[in-house]
XYZ file of C-alpha atoms in Angstrom:
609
model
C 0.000 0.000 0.000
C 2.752 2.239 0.669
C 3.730 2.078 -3.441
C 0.497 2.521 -4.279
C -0.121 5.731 -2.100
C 3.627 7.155 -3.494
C 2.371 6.102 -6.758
C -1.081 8.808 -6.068
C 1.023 11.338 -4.721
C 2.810 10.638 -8.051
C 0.089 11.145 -10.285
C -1.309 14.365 -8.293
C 2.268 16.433 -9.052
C 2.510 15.189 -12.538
C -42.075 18.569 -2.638
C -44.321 20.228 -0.389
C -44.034 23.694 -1.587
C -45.881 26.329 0.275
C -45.135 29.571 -1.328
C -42.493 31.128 -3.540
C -41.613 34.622 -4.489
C -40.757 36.263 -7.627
C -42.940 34.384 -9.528
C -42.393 36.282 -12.901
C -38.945 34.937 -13.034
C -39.477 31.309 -12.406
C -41.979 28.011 -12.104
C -42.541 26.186 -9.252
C -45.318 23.040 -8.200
C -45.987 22.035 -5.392
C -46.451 18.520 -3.450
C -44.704 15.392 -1.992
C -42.608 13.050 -4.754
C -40.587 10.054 -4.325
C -37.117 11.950 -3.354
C -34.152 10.919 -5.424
C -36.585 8.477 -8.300
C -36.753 8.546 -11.269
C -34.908 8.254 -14.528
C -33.567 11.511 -16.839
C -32.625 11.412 -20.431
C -28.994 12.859 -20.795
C -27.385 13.345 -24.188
C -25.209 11.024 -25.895
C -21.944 9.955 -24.250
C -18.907 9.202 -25.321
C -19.335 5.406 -24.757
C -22.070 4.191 -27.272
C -25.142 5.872 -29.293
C -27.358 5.674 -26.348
C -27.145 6.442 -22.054
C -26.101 2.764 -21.712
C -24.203 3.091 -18.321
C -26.430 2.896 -15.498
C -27.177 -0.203 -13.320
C -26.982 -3.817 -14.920
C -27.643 -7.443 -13.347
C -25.143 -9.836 -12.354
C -25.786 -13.268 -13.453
C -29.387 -13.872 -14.797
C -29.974 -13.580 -18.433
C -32.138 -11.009 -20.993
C -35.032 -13.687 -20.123
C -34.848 -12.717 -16.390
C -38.027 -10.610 -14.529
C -35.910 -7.622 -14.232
C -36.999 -4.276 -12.891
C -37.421 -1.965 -15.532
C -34.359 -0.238 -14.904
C -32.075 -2.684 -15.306
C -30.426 -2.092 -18.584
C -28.951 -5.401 -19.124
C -26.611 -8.199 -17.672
C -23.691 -9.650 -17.688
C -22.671 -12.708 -20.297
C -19.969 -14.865 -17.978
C -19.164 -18.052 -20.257
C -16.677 -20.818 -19.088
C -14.038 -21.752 -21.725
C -14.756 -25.613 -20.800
C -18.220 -24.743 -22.611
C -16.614 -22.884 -25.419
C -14.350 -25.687 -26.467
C -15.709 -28.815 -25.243
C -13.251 -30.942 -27.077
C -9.804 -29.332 -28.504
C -10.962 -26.987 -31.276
C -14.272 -27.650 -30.894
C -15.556 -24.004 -30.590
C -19.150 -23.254 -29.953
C -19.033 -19.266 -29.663
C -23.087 -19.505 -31.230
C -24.639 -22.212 -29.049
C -23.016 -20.725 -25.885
C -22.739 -16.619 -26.941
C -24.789 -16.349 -29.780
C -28.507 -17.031 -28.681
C -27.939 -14.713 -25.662
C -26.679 -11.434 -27.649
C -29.864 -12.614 -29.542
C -32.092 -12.460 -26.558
C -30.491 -9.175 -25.471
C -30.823 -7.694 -29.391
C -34.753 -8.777 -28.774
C -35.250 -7.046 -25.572
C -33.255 -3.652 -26.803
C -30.722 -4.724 -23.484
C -26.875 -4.407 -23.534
C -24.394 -6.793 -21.953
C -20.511 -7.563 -21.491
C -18.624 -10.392 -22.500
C -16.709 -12.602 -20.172
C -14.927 -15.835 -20.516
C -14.072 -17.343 -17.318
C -10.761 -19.839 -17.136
C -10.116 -20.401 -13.862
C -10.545 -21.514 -10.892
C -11.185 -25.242 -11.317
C -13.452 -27.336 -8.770
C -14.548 -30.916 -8.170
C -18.238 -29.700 -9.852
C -17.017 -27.007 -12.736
C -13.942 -26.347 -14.154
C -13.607 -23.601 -16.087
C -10.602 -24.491 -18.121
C -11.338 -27.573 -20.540
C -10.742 -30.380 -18.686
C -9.051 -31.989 -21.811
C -6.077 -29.406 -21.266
C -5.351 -31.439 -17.644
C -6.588 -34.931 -18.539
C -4.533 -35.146 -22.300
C -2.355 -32.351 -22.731
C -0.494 -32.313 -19.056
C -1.080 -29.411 -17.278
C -0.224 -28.849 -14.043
C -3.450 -28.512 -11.747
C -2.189 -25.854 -8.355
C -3.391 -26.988 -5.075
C -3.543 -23.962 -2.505
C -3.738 -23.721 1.335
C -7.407 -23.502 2.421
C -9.557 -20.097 1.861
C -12.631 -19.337 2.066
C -15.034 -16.277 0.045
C -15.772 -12.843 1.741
C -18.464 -14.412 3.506
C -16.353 -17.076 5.221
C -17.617 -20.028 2.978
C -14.926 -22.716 2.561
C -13.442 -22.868 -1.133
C -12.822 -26.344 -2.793
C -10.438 -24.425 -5.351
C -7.666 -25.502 -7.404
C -5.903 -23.452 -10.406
C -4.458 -24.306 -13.619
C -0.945 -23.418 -13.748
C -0.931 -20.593 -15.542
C 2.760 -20.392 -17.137
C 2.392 -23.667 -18.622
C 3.422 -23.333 -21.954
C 1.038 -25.380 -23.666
C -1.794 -23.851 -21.265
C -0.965 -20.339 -22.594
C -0.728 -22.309 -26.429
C -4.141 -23.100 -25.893
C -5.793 -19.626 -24.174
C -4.434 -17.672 -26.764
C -5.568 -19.444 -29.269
C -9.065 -19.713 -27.992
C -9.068 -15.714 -27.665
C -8.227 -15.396 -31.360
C -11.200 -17.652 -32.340
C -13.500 -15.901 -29.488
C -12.312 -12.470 -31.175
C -12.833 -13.599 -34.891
C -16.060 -14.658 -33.884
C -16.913 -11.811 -32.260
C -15.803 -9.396 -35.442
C -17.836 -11.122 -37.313
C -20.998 -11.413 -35.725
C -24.126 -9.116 -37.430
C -23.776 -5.723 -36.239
C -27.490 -5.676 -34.598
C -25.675 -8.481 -32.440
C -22.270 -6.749 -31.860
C -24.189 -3.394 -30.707
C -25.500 -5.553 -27.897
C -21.993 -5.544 -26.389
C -20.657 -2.437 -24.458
C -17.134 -4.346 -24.188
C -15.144 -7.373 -22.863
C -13.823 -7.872 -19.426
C -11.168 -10.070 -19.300
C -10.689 -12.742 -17.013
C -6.871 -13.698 -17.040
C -7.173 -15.457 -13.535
C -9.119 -16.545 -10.480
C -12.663 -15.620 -11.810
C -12.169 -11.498 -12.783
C -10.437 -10.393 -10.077
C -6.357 -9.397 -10.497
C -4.972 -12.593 -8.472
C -3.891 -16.169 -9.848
C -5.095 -17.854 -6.340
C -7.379 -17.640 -3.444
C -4.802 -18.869 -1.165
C -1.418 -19.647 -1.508
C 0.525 -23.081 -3.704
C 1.516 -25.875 -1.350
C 4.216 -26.530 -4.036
C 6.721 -24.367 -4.406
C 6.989 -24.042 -7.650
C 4.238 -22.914 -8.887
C 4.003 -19.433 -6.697
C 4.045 -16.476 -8.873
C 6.348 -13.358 -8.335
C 5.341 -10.157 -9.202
C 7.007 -9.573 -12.421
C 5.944 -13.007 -13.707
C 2.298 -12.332 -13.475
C 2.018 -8.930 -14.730
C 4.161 -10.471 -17.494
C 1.488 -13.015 -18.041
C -1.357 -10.898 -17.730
C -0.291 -8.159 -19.661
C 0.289 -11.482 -22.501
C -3.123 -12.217 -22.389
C -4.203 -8.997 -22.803
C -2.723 -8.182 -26.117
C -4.350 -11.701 -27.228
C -7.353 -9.789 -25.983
C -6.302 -6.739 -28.198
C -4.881 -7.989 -31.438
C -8.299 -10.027 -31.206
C -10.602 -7.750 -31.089
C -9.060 -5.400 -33.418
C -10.482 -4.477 -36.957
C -7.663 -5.755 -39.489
C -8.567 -3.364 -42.106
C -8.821 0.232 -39.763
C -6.443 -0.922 -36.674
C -9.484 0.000 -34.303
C -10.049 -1.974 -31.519
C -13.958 -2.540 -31.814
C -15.060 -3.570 -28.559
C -13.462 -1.797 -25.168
C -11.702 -4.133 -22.901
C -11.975 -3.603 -19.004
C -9.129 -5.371 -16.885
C -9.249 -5.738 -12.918
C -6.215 -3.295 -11.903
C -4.743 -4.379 -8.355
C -3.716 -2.596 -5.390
C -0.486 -3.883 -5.067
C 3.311 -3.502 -6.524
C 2.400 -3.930 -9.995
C -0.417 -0.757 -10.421
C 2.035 1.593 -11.725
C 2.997 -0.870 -14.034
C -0.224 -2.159 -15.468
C -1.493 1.449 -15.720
C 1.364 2.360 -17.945
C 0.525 -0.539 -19.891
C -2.799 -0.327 -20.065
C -2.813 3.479 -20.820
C -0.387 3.085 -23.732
C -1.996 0.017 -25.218
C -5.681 0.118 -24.848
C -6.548 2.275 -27.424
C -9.411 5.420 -26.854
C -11.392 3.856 -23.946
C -9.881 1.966 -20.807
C -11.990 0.076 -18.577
C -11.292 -0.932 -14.847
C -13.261 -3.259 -12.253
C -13.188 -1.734 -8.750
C -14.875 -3.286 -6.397
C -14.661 -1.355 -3.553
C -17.161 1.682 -5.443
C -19.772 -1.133 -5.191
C -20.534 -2.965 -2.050
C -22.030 -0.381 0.018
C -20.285 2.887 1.661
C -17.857 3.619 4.506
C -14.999 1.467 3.459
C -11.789 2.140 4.595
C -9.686 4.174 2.698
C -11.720 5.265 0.056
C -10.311 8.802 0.207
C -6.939 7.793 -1.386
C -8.973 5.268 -3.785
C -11.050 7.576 -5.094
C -8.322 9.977 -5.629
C -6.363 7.430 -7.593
C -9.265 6.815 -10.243
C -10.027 10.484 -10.436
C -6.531 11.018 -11.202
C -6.616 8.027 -13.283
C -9.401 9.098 -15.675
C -8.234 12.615 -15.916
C -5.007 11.757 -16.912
C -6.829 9.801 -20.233
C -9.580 12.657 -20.325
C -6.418 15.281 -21.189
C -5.588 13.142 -23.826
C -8.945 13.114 -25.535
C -9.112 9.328 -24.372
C -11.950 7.673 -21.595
C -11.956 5.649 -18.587
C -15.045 3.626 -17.462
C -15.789 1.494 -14.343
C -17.667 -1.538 -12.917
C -18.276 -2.776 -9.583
C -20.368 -5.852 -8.629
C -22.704 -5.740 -5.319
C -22.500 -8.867 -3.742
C -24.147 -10.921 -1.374
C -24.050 -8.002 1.598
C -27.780 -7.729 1.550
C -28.252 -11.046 2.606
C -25.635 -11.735 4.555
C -23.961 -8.509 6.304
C -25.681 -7.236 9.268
C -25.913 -3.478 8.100
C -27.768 -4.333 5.095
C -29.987 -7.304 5.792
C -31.575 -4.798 8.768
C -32.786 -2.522 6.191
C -31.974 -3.817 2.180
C -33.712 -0.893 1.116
C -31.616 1.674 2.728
C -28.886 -0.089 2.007
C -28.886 0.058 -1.468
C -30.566 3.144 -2.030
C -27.360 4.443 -0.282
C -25.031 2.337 -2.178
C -26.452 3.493 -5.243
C -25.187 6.830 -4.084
C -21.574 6.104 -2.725
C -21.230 4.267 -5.932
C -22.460 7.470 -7.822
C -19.649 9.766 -5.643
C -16.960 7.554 -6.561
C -17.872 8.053 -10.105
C -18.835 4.216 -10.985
C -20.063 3.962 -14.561
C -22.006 0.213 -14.489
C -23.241 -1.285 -11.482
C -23.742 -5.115 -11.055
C -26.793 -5.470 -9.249
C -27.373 -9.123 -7.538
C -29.556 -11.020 -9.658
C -31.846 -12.043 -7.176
C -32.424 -8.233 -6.021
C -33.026 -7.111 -10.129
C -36.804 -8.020 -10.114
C -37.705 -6.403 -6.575
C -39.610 -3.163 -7.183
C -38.918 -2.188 -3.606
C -35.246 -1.310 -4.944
C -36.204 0.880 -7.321
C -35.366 4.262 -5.814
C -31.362 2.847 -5.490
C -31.941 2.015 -9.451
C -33.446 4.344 -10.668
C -30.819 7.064 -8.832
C -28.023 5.565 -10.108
C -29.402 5.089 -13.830
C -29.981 9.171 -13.185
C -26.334 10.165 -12.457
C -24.146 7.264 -14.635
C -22.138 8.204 -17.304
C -20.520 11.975 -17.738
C -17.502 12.480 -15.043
C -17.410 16.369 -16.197
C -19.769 18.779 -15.417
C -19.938 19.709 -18.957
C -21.143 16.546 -19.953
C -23.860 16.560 -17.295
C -27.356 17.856 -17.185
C -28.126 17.028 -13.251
C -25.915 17.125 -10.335
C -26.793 16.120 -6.697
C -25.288 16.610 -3.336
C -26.349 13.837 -0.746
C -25.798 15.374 3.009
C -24.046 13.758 5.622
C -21.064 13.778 7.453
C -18.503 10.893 7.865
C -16.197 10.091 11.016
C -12.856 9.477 9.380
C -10.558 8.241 12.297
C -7.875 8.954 10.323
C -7.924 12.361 10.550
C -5.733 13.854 12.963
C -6.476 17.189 12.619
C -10.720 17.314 12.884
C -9.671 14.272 16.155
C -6.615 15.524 17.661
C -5.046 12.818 19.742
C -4.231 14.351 22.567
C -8.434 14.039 22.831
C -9.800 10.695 21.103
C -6.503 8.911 20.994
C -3.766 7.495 18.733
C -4.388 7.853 15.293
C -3.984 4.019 14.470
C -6.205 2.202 12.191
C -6.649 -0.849 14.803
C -6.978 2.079 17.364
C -10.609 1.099 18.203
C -11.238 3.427 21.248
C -9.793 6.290 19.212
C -13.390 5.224 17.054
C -15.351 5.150 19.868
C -14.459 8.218 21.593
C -15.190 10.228 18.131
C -18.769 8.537 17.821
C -19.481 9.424 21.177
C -19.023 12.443 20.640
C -21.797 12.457 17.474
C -24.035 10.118 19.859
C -26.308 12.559 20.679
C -27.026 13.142 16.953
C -27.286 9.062 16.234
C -23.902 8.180 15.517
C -22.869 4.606 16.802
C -20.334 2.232 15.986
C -22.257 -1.333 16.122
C -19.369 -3.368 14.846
C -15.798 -1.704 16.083
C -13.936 -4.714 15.151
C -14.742 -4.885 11.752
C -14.286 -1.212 10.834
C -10.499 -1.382 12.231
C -10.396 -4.410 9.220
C -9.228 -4.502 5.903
C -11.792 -3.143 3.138
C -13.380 -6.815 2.784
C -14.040 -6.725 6.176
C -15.704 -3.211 6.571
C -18.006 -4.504 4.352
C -18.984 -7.487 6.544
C -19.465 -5.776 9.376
C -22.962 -6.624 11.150
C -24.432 -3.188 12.151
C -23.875 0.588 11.621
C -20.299 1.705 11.766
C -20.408 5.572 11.806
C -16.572 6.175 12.143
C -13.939 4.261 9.561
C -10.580 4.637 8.519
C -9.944 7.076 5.551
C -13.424 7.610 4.960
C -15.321 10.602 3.069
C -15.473 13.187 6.140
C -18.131 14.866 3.788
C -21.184 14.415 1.571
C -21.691 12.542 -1.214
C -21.745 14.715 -4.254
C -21.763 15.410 -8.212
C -21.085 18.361 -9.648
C -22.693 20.122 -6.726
C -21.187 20.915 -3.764
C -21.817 22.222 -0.417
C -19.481 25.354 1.075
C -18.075 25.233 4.215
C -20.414 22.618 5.480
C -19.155 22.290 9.136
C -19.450 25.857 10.095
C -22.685 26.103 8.697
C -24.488 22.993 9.780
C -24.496 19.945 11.363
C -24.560 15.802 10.877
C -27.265 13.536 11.971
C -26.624 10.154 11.159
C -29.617 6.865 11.482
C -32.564 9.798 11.287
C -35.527 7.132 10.633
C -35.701 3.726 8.785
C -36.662 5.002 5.745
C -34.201 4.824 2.396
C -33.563 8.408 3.212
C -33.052 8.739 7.005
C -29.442 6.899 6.979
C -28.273 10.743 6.835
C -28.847 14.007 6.829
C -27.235 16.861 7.469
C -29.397 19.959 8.906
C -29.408 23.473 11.121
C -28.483 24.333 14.095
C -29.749 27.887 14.798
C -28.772 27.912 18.389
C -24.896 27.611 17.609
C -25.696 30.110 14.912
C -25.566 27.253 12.099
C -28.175 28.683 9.933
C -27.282 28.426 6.290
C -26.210 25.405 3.770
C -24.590 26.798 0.934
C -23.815 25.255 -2.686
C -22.055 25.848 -5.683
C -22.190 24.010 -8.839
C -19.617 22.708 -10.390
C -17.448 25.191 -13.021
C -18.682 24.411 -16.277
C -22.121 22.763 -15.425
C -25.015 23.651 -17.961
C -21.900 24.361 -20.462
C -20.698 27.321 -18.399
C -23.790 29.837 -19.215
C -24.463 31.956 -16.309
C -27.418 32.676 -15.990
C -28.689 29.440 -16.009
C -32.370 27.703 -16.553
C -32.625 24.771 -13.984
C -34.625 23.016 -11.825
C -34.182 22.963 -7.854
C -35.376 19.915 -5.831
C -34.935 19.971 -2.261
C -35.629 16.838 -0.197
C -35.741 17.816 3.638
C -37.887 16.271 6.606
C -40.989 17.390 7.418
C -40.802 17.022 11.035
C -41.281 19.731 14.073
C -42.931 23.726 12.827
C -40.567 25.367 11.795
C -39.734 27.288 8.563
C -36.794 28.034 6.229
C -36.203 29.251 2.631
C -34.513 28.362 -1.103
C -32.493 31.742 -1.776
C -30.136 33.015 -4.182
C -28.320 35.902 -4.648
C -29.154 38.633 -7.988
C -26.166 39.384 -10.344
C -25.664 42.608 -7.674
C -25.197 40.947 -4.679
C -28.814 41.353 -3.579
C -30.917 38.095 -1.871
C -33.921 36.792 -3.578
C -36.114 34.690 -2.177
C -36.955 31.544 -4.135
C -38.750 29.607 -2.090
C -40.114 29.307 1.672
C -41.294 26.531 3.348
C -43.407 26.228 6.448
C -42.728 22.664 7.968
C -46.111 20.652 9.369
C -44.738 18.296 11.466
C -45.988 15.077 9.508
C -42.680 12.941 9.964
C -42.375 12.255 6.051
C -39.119 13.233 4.072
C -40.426 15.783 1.212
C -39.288 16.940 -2.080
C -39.730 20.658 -2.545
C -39.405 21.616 -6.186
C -38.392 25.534 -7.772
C -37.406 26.180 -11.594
C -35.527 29.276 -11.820
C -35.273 30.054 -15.401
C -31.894 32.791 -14.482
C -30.113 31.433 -11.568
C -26.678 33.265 -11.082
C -23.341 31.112 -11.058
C -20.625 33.991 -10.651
C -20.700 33.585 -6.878
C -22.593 36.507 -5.064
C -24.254 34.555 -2.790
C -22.849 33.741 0.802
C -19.502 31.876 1.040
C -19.137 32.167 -2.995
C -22.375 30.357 -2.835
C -25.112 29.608 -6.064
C -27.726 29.159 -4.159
C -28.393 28.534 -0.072
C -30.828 26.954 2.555
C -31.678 29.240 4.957
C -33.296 28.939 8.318
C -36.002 31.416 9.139
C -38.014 30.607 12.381
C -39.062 27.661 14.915
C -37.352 24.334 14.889
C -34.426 23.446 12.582
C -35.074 21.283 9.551
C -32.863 18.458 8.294
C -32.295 17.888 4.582
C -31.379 14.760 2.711
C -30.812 15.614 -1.078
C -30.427 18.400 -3.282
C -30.702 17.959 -7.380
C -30.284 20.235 -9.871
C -31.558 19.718 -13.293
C -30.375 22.570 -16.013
C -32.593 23.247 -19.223
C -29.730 24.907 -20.612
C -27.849 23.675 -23.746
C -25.821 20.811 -23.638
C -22.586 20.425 -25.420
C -23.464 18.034 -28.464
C -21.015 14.967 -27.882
C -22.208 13.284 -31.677
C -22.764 10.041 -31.696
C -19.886 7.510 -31.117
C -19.575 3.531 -32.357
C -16.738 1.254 -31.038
């Protein structure tokens, strides 16, 4: 880890609307909506001829009862069913009739051709490569999956010359195949993942050889993965234009050989470069996912400068059926996920397959559908900024440790002294062991952990953002059950907290200022009190947008303004856009704000692999 953090320090130097003013000069209805659901349209990206990124299954197939925002899922395939018997290659019967099924329901999928690891009931790799040809099969010490269930795993050995003979050759075939295919079947493909070892992930074994011999060094795997991946390439490139026709995403790994593979991958990818991360897709408050996000932001801006593109996947998992934090409330869970993933810019998600049909999760869908796909405010017509406030343990300077303790990540009173802190305002730390763990085991944990280890101290957020957050308001963390209530951030008139300020991101609604948007404010409607939706005029002067006179029901409410010339040059308080104010009575907390612009939109054409 301590490469991987020189390498980032590397790559940083190089609803219920009760009156509104000023009606001439903007729209507003009023009522209670679902906060944070629904779909929106956004232009063309750079990544097909439609908004394909959003929120896919994983496993299931085009025939599945999905939800109607699931936009596709994935196609795994073992190479043991693509050549049964040695050249025997039956790319139709086991590809072909599902990129039909997806051409017939208007879906999109990935490709993805598993070859390892090998068990007593499926192996992945033709068994014909071990039983004729001689390859080595790699026994490891015992492991088990993230959820602690025992793994009967063994591995082909992957250096094996005539093992690598083989692979390469069946990537060829799977690539000729694939250029050939009718191009109302190809356009059912977004790209390839490649799956050079143990299932997708960036490792050779779960666990570690009992011989010797077969345990892989550094250099020699990158060596053979960055082999297979130029099969993967030279495959799946157009002979006649050089282009490579269908993306390829590769799981990068946290470990001695990043630098590396990013150099590689950067150099010979071509225009687009996809990655698997995980970590953006099993829920929120893993630890550090500061320095993680950092990397992949500096990551995709480093291709973005050169006119190139970086997308991501991450696969939920089993968490909301078997981690304590999510099987208490699934739909909070997600809906949560959906926006963590969003934050840390995540382009596909890999919903479980046995969650896709379950209208209940449509608000975590449908939110993440909303935001996937631009990574520049440019390329964006809606931004959001989710309010909360995280406990990052790691942070010496907010917890100083002459009060809560050593800053050490298995430090677990240091954790508990900070949440106690927060108590009062819900915090609570219902796991401590697992939250001083390792990323895998954040994720496991069995109830709430408010404070982590190189968490986001802030909200989550894109393309809007809120100014000076701590000085002007306050957390609340595990408000109600509802999908809304994990968070909130809200006033706190008495300590002269009054105002939550925002600014949109430079550039958003293709830098025009003033801009035509629309406003939606999701805050609780709980206690009498009342606060406004301001904004400041081109001079400096406050204008009144909205005001809001809470009733007390208990229900989270969407409060919706269109302001046809909201000012973006900064007048308002703190350099603010636009600002909550509180006015009178009790103090309100708020969950979400969206902004939608009606402005133009830079035309980004239309784009085939």
């Amino acid at each position: 880890m301590k490469i991987l953090r020189n390498f980032i320090v590397w790559l940083f130097m190089g609803a219920l609307l009760n009156g509104c003013s000023e009606t001439g000069d903007m729209e507003s209805n009023g009522g209670t909506s679902t906060p944070g659901g629904g779909g929106q349209t956004l232009p063309p990206n750079e990544f097909s001829h439609e908004k394909a990124w959003g929120v896919y299954g994983w496993g299931g197939s085009a025939a599945s009862p999905f939800y109607r925002g699931i936009k596709g899922t994935n196609t795994t395939v073992l190479w043991s069913d693509l050549e049964p018997s040695e050249g025997d290659f039956r790319f139709d019967e086991v590809i072909g009739s599902r990129l039909e099924a997806f051409r017939e329901k208007g879906m999109r999928t990935f490709l993805k051709i598993y070859i390892s690891p090998l068990s007593p009931e499926q192996y992945n790799s033709p068994r014909w490569l071990f039983e004729d040809k001689g390859v080595p099969i790699v026994e490891v010490t015992d492991s088990s999956d993230p959820f602690g269930e025992p793994l009967d795993w063994t591995y082909p050995w992957y250096l094996d010359e005539t093992y690598r003979h083989y692979l390469h050759r069946m990537i060829r075939a799977f690539g000729q195949w694939l250029r050939e295919l009718p191009e109302e079947l190809r356009e059912t493909v977004l790209f390839v993942q490649v799956a050079e070892g143990c299932t997708s992930d960036g490792q050779a074994y779960k666990g570690t050889p009992l011989d010797a011999r077969y345990r892989l060094t550094q250099e020699s795997w990158l060596e053979y993965r960055e082999a297979v991946w130029v099969q993967y390439r030279e495959a799946l490139t157009d002979p006649g234009t050089g282009k490579i026709l269908f993306p390829l995403a590769v799981n990068f790994t946290e470990d001695l050989n990043f630098s590396a593979e990013f150099n590689w991958m950067k150099a010979s990818l071509g225009e687009v470069v996809g990655f698997k991360n995980g970590m953006f897709s099993h829920g929120y408050d893993i630890c550090d996912e500061i320095q993680r996000k950092r990397m992949i932001d500096s990551l995709r801006s480093i291709l973005y400068d050169e006119g190139r593109r970086l997308f991501i996947r991450g696969e939920q998992d089993k968490e909301w059926r078997n981690c304590g934090w999510s099987v208490k409330n699934p739909d909070q869970a997600f809906y949560w996920s959906a926006i963590y993933a969003s934050h840390c810019g995540l382009d596909m998600w890999n919903f479980p397959s046995d969650a896709c049909a379950n209208e209940r999760f449509a608000p975590a869908i449908d939110f993440f559908n909303k935001y996937a796909g631009p990574h520049r405010a440019t390329e964006s017509s809606v931004a959001f900024c989710a309010l909360r406030k995280g406990l990052n343990a790691a942070d010496k300077c907010e917890f100083p440790e002459s009060e809560y303790g050593a800053a050490r990540k298995d430090n677990i009173a240091r954790y508990e002294a900070i949440v106690r802190q927060y108590a009062d305002h819900g915090a609570m730390q219902g796991d401590p062991e697992k939250a001083i763990g390792t990323n895998m085991q954040n994720r496991q944990r069995a109830d709430y952990n408010d404070a982590g280890w190189n968490i986001f101290p802030g909200n989550y957020e894109k393309f809007l953002h809120q100014l000076h957050a701590d000085e002007s308001s306050v957390g609340w963390w595990h408000v109600d059950d509802t999908i809304y209530g994990c968070f909130a951030r809200g006033f706190d008139h008495a300590a002269g907290r009054t105002g939550l300020y925002f600014a949109l991101e430079e550039g958003f609604g293709n830098e025009c200022n003033p801009l035509s948007v629309r406003i939606d404010v999701t805050s609780l409607d709980r206690g009498i009190g009342c606060w406004s939706l301001c904004c400041a005029k081109p001079n400096g002067e406050i204008r009144t947008l909205l005001s809001v006179t809470n009733t007390d029901s208990g229900e989270w409410r969407v409060h919706r303004v269109r302001v046809r010339d909201l000012d973006v040059s900064g007048k308002g308080p703190y350099g603010s856009h636009f600002f909550l104010r509180w006015d009178s009575g009790e103090d309100t907390l708020f969950h979400l704000i969206e902004v939608a612009s009606s402005g133009s939109l830079p035309d980004l054409g239309t784009a085939h692999w």
